[in-house]
Short mmCIF file of C-alpha atoms and ligand atoms in Angstrom, two decimals:
data_model
loop_
_atom_site.label_atom_id
_atom_site.label_comp_id
_atom_site.label_asym_id
_atom_site.label_seq_id
_atom_site.Cartn_x
_atom_site.Cartn_y
_atom_site.Cartn_z
CA MET A 173 -28.08 8.74 30.50
CA PRO A 174 -25.09 6.38 30.51
CA VAL A 175 -21.78 7.59 29.06
CA GLN A 176 -21.71 7.18 25.29
CA PRO A 177 -18.68 6.82 23.03
CA ARG A 178 -18.94 8.15 19.47
CA ALA A 179 -21.96 6.47 17.90
CA ASP A 180 -20.28 6.17 14.47
CA LEU A 181 -17.61 3.88 15.90
CA VAL A 182 -20.19 1.08 16.18
CA SER A 183 -19.82 0.57 12.43
CA LEU A 184 -16.02 0.73 12.52
CA PRO A 185 -14.51 -2.63 11.55
CA ASP A 186 -11.91 -4.03 13.95
CA TYR A 187 -8.41 -4.41 12.55
CA VAL A 188 -8.14 -8.17 11.95
CA ALA A 189 -4.59 -9.40 12.56
CA GLY A 190 -3.33 -12.60 10.96
CA ARG A 191 -4.12 -15.56 13.19
CA THR A 192 -1.53 -17.32 15.30
CA VAL A 193 -2.35 -20.97 16.01
CA PRO A 194 -0.03 -22.84 18.42
CA GLY A 195 1.74 -25.68 16.64
CA ALA A 196 0.83 -24.41 13.17
CA ILE A 197 2.98 -22.49 10.67
CA LYS A 198 1.99 -18.83 10.48
CA LEU A 199 1.75 -17.55 6.91
CA SER A 200 -0.90 -14.98 7.72
CA SER A 201 0.82 -11.67 8.56
CA ASN A 202 3.45 -11.05 5.86
CA GLU A 203 6.24 -11.21 8.40
CA VAL A 204 9.71 -12.42 7.42
CA PRO A 205 10.43 -15.83 8.93
CA ASP A 206 13.86 -15.04 10.39
CA GLY A 207 14.43 -13.34 13.73
CA PRO A 208 16.69 -10.30 14.16
CA LEU A 209 20.30 -10.46 13.02
CA PRO A 210 22.75 -10.92 15.92
CA SER A 211 23.95 -7.33 15.52
CA VAL A 212 20.40 -6.01 15.78
CA ALA A 213 19.53 -8.25 18.73
CA THR A 214 22.65 -7.03 20.55
CA ALA A 215 21.78 -3.37 19.92
CA ILE A 216 18.28 -3.94 21.29
CA ALA A 217 19.62 -5.78 24.35
CA GLU A 218 22.09 -2.99 25.10
CA ALA A 219 19.36 -0.37 24.71
CA THR A 220 17.24 -2.04 27.41
CA THR A 221 19.56 -0.58 30.08
CA ASN A 222 18.08 2.84 29.29
CA VAL A 223 14.37 2.11 29.33
CA ASN A 224 13.87 4.11 32.52
CA ARG A 225 14.37 7.17 30.27
CA TYR A 226 11.87 8.51 27.78
CA PRO A 227 12.74 7.94 24.13
CA ASP A 228 13.97 10.82 21.97
CA ALA A 229 10.66 12.57 21.31
CA SER A 230 11.89 13.97 18.00
CA VAL A 231 13.30 10.60 16.82
CA GLY A 232 16.15 12.84 15.71
CA LYS A 233 18.99 10.41 15.06
CA LEU A 234 16.85 7.94 13.16
CA ALA A 235 15.21 10.69 11.11
CA ALA A 236 18.65 12.04 10.19
CA ARG A 237 19.80 8.55 9.15
CA LEU A 238 16.71 8.15 7.00
CA ALA A 239 17.19 11.58 5.43
CA ALA A 240 20.73 10.60 4.45
CA LYS A 241 19.52 7.26 3.13
CA VAL A 242 16.85 8.79 0.88
CA ASP A 243 18.99 11.86 0.14
CA LEU A 244 16.30 14.39 1.03
CA PRO A 245 16.11 17.06 3.77
CA VAL A 246 15.09 15.74 7.18
CA GLU A 247 12.16 18.21 7.17
CA ARG A 248 10.54 15.95 4.58
CA ILE A 249 10.54 12.91 6.89
CA ALA A 250 8.22 11.85 9.68
CA VAL A 251 8.94 8.70 11.69
CA GLY A 252 5.97 6.89 13.19
CA CYS A 253 5.01 3.93 15.36
CA GLY A 254 4.69 1.70 12.29
CA SER A 255 3.21 2.89 9.03
CA VAL A 256 -0.22 1.95 10.37
CA SER A 257 0.18 4.81 12.86
CA LEU A 258 1.41 7.04 10.06
CA CYS A 259 -1.76 6.27 8.06
CA HIS A 260 -3.84 7.47 11.00
CA GLN A 261 -1.68 10.57 11.41
CA LEU A 262 -1.89 11.23 7.68
CA MET A 263 -5.69 11.27 7.74
CA HIS A 264 -5.75 13.62 10.72
CA ALA A 265 -3.11 15.82 9.12
CA MET A 266 -4.81 16.07 5.72
CA CYS A 267 -8.57 15.79 6.10
CA GLU A 268 -11.24 17.88 7.70
CA PRO A 269 -14.46 15.97 8.39
CA GLY A 270 -16.14 15.03 5.11
CA GLU A 271 -13.14 15.61 2.89
CA GLU A 272 -12.39 12.71 0.59
CA VAL A 273 -9.80 9.97 0.58
CA VAL A 274 -9.63 7.80 -2.53
CA TYR A 275 -8.19 4.30 -2.31
CA ALA A 276 -8.51 0.98 -4.09
CA TRP A 277 -10.47 -1.91 -2.70
CA ARG A 278 -9.52 -4.51 -1.78
CA SER A 279 -6.38 -3.05 -0.30
CA PHE A 280 -4.80 -2.56 3.12
CA GLU A 281 -7.45 -2.73 5.82
CA THR A 282 -5.96 0.16 7.78
CA TYR A 283 -7.17 2.62 5.10
CA PRO A 284 -10.91 2.40 5.87
CA ILE A 285 -10.30 2.33 9.62
CA ALA A 286 -7.96 5.33 9.68
CA SER A 287 -10.21 7.31 7.30
CA GLN A 288 -13.34 6.66 9.33
CA ILE A 289 -11.73 7.58 12.65
CA ALA A 290 -10.63 10.88 11.08
CA LEU A 291 -14.21 11.39 9.76
CA ALA A 292 -12.93 11.55 6.19
CA THR A 293 -15.27 10.46 3.41
CA GLN A 294 -14.07 7.24 1.81
CA VAL A 295 -14.13 6.69 -1.93
CA LYS A 296 -13.30 3.05 -2.68
CA VAL A 297 -12.39 2.18 -6.26
CA PRO A 298 -12.63 -1.54 -7.13
CA LEU A 299 -9.48 -3.36 -8.27
CA ASP A 300 -9.47 -4.32 -11.94
CA ALA A 301 -9.89 -7.83 -13.37
CA GLU A 302 -6.17 -8.47 -12.80
CA HIS A 303 -6.56 -7.72 -9.07
CA ALA A 304 -4.54 -4.52 -9.56
CA HIS A 305 -5.23 -0.83 -8.94
CA ASP A 306 -7.48 0.67 -11.61
CA LEU A 307 -5.55 3.94 -11.81
CA ASP A 308 -7.76 5.46 -14.50
CA ALA A 309 -10.85 4.90 -12.37
CA MET A 310 -9.01 6.25 -9.33
CA ALA A 311 -8.07 9.44 -11.19
CA ASP A 312 -11.70 9.71 -12.37
CA ALA A 313 -12.83 9.47 -8.73
CA VAL A 314 -10.91 12.59 -7.70
CA THR A 315 -13.17 15.59 -7.03
CA PRO A 316 -12.53 19.14 -5.77
CA ASN A 317 -13.18 17.68 -2.30
CA THR A 318 -10.41 15.04 -2.55
CA ARG A 319 -7.39 15.52 -0.28
CA VAL A 320 -5.54 12.22 -0.48
CA VAL A 321 -5.22 9.29 -2.89
CA LEU A 322 -3.67 6.15 -1.41
CA VAL A 323 -1.90 3.73 -3.75
CA CYS A 324 -0.60 0.56 -2.14
CA ASN A 325 2.28 -0.53 -4.39
CA PRO A 326 2.66 -3.52 -4.32
CA ASN A 327 -0.90 -3.97 -3.14
CA ASN A 328 -1.73 -5.80 0.08
CA PRO A 329 -3.36 -8.38 -0.17
CA THR A 330 -3.15 -9.07 -3.93
CA GLY A 331 0.61 -8.53 -4.44
CA THR A 332 0.08 -6.72 -7.76
CA ALA A 333 2.25 -3.70 -8.55
CA LYS A 334 1.84 -0.79 -10.92
CA ARG A 335 4.57 -0.09 -13.45
CA ARG A 336 6.21 3.24 -14.25
CA ALA A 337 4.34 4.15 -17.45
CA GLU A 338 0.94 3.71 -15.80
CA LEU A 339 1.95 5.58 -12.66
CA ASP A 340 3.39 8.46 -14.71
CA ARG A 341 0.14 8.80 -16.62
CA PHE A 342 -1.89 8.59 -13.41
CA LEU A 343 0.18 11.20 -11.55
CA ASP A 344 -0.08 13.55 -14.53
CA ARG A 345 -3.85 13.43 -14.13
CA ILE A 346 -3.93 14.18 -10.37
CA PRO A 347 -4.36 17.87 -9.42
CA SER A 348 -1.36 19.37 -7.64
CA SER A 349 -3.51 20.05 -4.55
CA VAL A 350 -4.18 16.34 -4.00
CA LEU A 351 -1.58 14.30 -2.12
CA VAL A 352 -0.81 10.90 -3.64
CA VAL A 353 0.60 8.52 -1.02
CA LEU A 354 2.42 5.45 -2.30
CA ASP A 355 2.38 2.84 0.47
CA GLU A 356 5.56 0.89 -0.24
CA ALA A 357 5.60 -1.49 2.71
CA TYR A 358 6.83 -4.27 0.37
CA ARG A 359 9.22 -2.21 -1.75
CA GLU A 360 12.24 -4.39 -0.88
CA PHE A 361 10.57 -7.46 -2.43
CA VAL A 362 9.95 -5.81 -5.82
CA SER A 363 11.93 -7.63 -8.51
CA ASP A 364 10.54 -6.08 -11.70
CA PRO A 365 12.64 -3.02 -12.63
CA GLU A 366 9.56 -1.51 -14.31
CA VAL A 367 8.02 -0.99 -10.87
CA PRO A 368 9.31 2.48 -9.96
CA ASP A 369 10.82 3.50 -6.65
CA GLY A 370 8.27 5.89 -5.16
CA LEU A 371 11.06 8.09 -3.84
CA ASP A 372 11.84 9.09 -7.44
CA TYR A 373 8.33 10.56 -7.61
CA VAL A 374 8.74 12.24 -4.22
CA ARG A 375 11.83 13.98 -5.58
CA ALA A 376 10.20 14.96 -8.88
CA ARG A 377 6.72 16.01 -7.79
CA ASP A 378 5.43 18.24 -4.98
CA ASN A 379 2.29 16.21 -4.28
CA VAL A 380 3.69 12.69 -3.84
CA ALA A 381 4.69 10.92 -0.62
CA VAL A 382 5.77 7.41 0.29
CA LEU A 383 5.23 5.30 3.38
CA ARG A 384 7.90 2.76 4.28
CA THR A 385 8.21 0.38 7.21
CA PHE A 386 10.75 -1.60 9.19
CA SER A 387 8.13 -4.30 9.78
CA LYS A 388 8.56 -6.37 6.65
CA ALA A 389 11.98 -6.63 4.93
CA TYR A 390 13.78 -5.28 8.00
CA GLY A 391 12.10 -7.79 10.28
CA LEU A 392 11.03 -5.46 13.09
CA ALA A 393 7.24 -5.93 13.05
CA GLY A 394 7.19 -6.41 16.82
CA LEU A 395 8.94 -3.11 17.52
CA ARG A 396 6.77 -0.79 15.39
CA VAL A 397 8.67 1.73 13.25
CA GLY A 398 7.81 3.21 9.88
CA TYR A 399 8.43 6.48 8.08
CA PHE A 400 6.84 8.97 5.76
CA VAL A 401 8.75 10.90 3.09
CA GLY A 402 6.90 13.65 1.28
CA PRO A 403 6.24 17.38 1.09
CA ALA A 404 7.80 19.19 4.08
CA GLU A 405 4.46 20.82 5.00
CA VAL A 406 2.73 17.44 5.20
CA ALA A 407 5.61 15.86 7.14
CA ALA A 408 5.38 18.72 9.65
CA ALA A 409 1.62 18.23 10.02
CA ILE A 410 2.10 14.49 10.51
CA ARG A 411 4.65 15.19 13.25
CA LYS A 412 2.12 17.55 14.84
CA VAL A 413 -0.50 14.85 15.27
CA TYR A 414 2.08 12.29 16.47
CA VAL A 415 1.34 10.73 19.85
CA PRO A 416 4.42 11.82 21.82
CA PHE A 417 7.04 9.09 22.47
CA SER A 418 5.13 6.42 20.53
CA VAL A 419 8.27 5.38 18.63
CA ASN A 420 9.93 3.79 21.64
CA SER A 421 13.64 3.78 22.38
CA LEU A 422 14.23 0.12 21.49
CA ALA A 423 12.49 0.66 18.17
CA GLN A 424 14.67 3.67 17.38
CA ILE A 425 17.88 1.78 18.21
CA ALA A 426 16.76 -1.35 16.34
CA ALA A 427 15.87 0.62 13.23
CA MET A 428 19.31 2.24 13.15
CA ALA A 429 21.04 -1.10 13.72
CA SER A 430 18.96 -2.52 10.86
CA LEU A 431 20.09 0.28 8.57
CA ASP A 432 23.67 -0.63 9.51
CA ALA A 433 22.90 -4.24 8.52
CA GLU A 434 20.87 -3.34 5.46
CA ASP A 435 22.89 -5.41 2.98
CA GLU A 436 22.40 -8.59 5.01
CA LEU A 437 18.69 -7.92 5.43
CA LEU A 438 18.15 -7.22 1.74
CA ALA A 439 20.03 -10.42 0.87
CA ARG A 440 17.45 -12.32 2.94
CA CYS A 441 14.73 -10.67 0.83
CA GLU A 442 16.25 -12.12 -2.33
CA THR A 443 15.71 -15.61 -0.97
CA ILE A 444 12.08 -14.76 -0.24
CA VAL A 445 11.62 -13.36 -3.75
CA ALA A 446 12.99 -16.56 -5.33
CA GLU A 447 10.66 -18.62 -3.16
CA ARG A 448 7.72 -16.39 -4.05
CA ASP A 449 8.24 -17.02 -7.73
CA ARG A 450 8.64 -20.77 -7.13
CA VAL A 451 5.48 -20.98 -4.99
CA ARG A 452 3.48 -19.04 -7.56
CA ALA A 453 4.68 -21.26 -10.41
CA GLU A 454 3.79 -24.42 -8.47
CA LEU A 455 0.36 -23.08 -7.55
CA ILE A 456 -0.35 -22.26 -11.19
CA GLU A 457 0.81 -25.74 -12.14
CA ALA A 458 -1.61 -27.15 -9.56
CA GLY A 459 -4.44 -25.28 -11.31
CA TYR A 460 -4.72 -22.11 -9.24
CA ASP A 461 -5.10 -18.61 -10.60
CA VAL A 462 -2.35 -16.50 -8.95
CA PRO A 463 -1.68 -12.91 -10.01
CA ASP A 464 1.93 -11.77 -10.43
CA SER A 465 3.21 -10.77 -6.98
CA GLN A 466 5.94 -8.24 -6.28
CA ALA A 467 5.64 -8.67 -2.51
CA ASN A 468 6.45 -11.37 0.08
CA PHE A 469 3.08 -13.07 -0.32
CA VAL A 470 0.80 -14.48 -3.00
CA TRP A 471 -2.91 -14.03 -3.54
CA LEU A 472 -5.39 -16.73 -4.45
CA PRO A 473 -8.62 -15.15 -5.72
CA LEU A 474 -10.82 -18.01 -4.56
CA GLY A 475 -14.02 -15.99 -4.09
CA ASP A 476 -16.57 -17.87 -2.03
CA ALA A 477 -14.13 -20.74 -1.44
CA ALA A 478 -11.69 -18.52 0.50
CA LEU A 479 -12.77 -19.53 4.00
CA ASP A 480 -13.09 -23.17 3.04
CA PHE A 481 -9.56 -23.19 1.63
CA ALA A 482 -8.16 -21.59 4.80
CA GLU A 483 -9.94 -24.14 6.96
CA HIS A 484 -8.45 -26.90 4.86
CA THR A 485 -4.87 -25.61 5.14
CA LEU A 486 -5.40 -25.23 8.90
CA THR A 487 -6.13 -28.96 9.15
CA LYS A 488 -2.63 -29.31 7.63
CA LYS A 489 -1.29 -26.95 10.31
CA VAL A 490 -0.77 -24.02 7.95
CA VAL A 491 -2.40 -20.67 8.85
CA VAL A 492 -3.16 -18.38 5.91
CA ARG A 493 -5.16 -15.16 5.75
CA ALA A 494 -8.63 -15.53 4.26
CA PHE A 495 -10.79 -12.59 3.18
CA ALA A 496 -14.35 -13.96 3.08
CA GLY A 497 -15.86 -14.05 -0.39
CA ASP A 498 -12.71 -12.67 -1.94
CA GLY A 499 -9.47 -14.60 -1.63
CA VAL A 500 -6.61 -15.91 0.45
CA ARG A 501 -3.26 -14.27 1.09
CA VAL A 502 -0.29 -16.50 1.83
CA THR A 503 2.99 -15.19 3.20
CA ILE A 504 6.18 -16.61 1.70
CA SER A 505 8.48 -18.23 4.24
CA HIS A 506 11.36 -20.73 4.27
CA PRO A 507 11.28 -23.44 1.56
CA GLU A 508 10.17 -26.18 4.00
CA GLU A 509 7.24 -24.12 5.25
CA ASN A 510 6.30 -23.12 1.72
CA ASP A 511 6.36 -26.78 0.74
CA LEU A 512 3.96 -27.63 3.55
CA PHE A 513 1.63 -24.95 2.27
CA LEU A 514 1.93 -26.18 -1.32
CA HIS A 515 1.14 -29.69 -0.14
CA ALA A 516 -1.99 -28.38 1.60
CA ALA A 517 -3.01 -26.40 -1.49
CA ARG A 518 -2.62 -29.44 -3.76
CA SER A 519 -4.56 -31.65 -1.39
CA TYR A 520 -7.38 -29.06 -1.39
CA ARG A 521 -7.67 -29.34 -5.17
CA ASN A 522 -7.58 -33.10 -5.04
CA ARG A 523 -10.07 -33.58 -2.20
CA SER A 524 -13.12 -35.57 -3.17
C1 PLP B 701 2.37 -4.43 6.70
C2 PLP B 701 1.95 -3.17 6.03
C3 PLP B 701 2.33 -1.95 6.53
C4 PLP B 701 3.25 -1.85 7.69
O1 PLP B 701 2.62 -1.55 8.83
P1 PLP B 701 3.47 -1.26 10.14
O2 PLP B 701 2.51 -0.49 10.95
O3 PLP B 701 4.66 -0.45 9.74
O4 PLP B 701 3.83 -2.58 10.72
C5 PLP B 701 1.93 -0.80 5.87
N1 PLP B 701 1.21 -0.87 4.74
C6 PLP B 701 0.86 -2.04 4.23
C7 PLP B 701 0.10 -2.07 2.96
C8 PLP B 701 1.19 -3.23 4.86
O5 PLP B 701 0.81 -4.39 4.34
#
């Protein structure tokens, strides 16, 4: 008999990263277009002199900074190698084989992968007609076997965000033994004040957690740092299943330097938000259906035309992220790059 890996992994989908095509503009991974601020680049460069040493295994300084930032005890925080890693840790920390995880679909593609690896049972609740979470249906899907409900707010890839009144009503319906995790990777791009800060719920309720990342607004996607804030018992369990040293020393330093430069980084987000609203308005004017986005990308629910559209923009040297049969997600960038995309989108509508 040859060696055999787990048979169930044959059906595990690969994580599909946004494509990079040399010479083309990349609008496929929800990155911010600008590189690190000079202060952050300098901190990273200085930290390279110490890479013969292991990183701080407890990520102590960064965790303390984050605790101060969110004004909660450090016991309630777990830092991870990106929030993708934290999703995996969360599943291992919360679910025994066969226990249920409820999440919306379509949403972030890490959720099915992390759940399956942890042998959790996945309960996928379709998005509503507005491409948003159907919170009533998600609450209905909770059973005595449910351990975690994931709510991606704003949702990747549709950009839609749930407002306070709906989230209040939803959380009131969720049993106290079920952990609700608000994945707020795009929180810094939210412009509607009716979209609540998940940390307010973390403070007010014992069964709510948030995931945040340095990959998007803070521009550190290549260094891999994210954090969890939630019940202390869950944070401790997440730290338990952490792969030691996976938040590397450059990432720890860069995250702290980014917190020092937070005002500058958040100012860059405002430019992206203005561009997002402009791009959406121009797409609607060109005849596209585009749901309201509170993130740094827009969603075109093109259905069966999704792949065709992406192939067309690629001929115009613009890479977008197509989800076959469903839609296309387009990251907002600098005005010139957004204009090139808009040009490609208009020419798609006008092709004969
Ligand atoms: C990009 C993204 C993340 C961040 O992942 P990292 O591992 O921190 O880079 C988390 N959740 C969602 C929904 C995302 O789109």
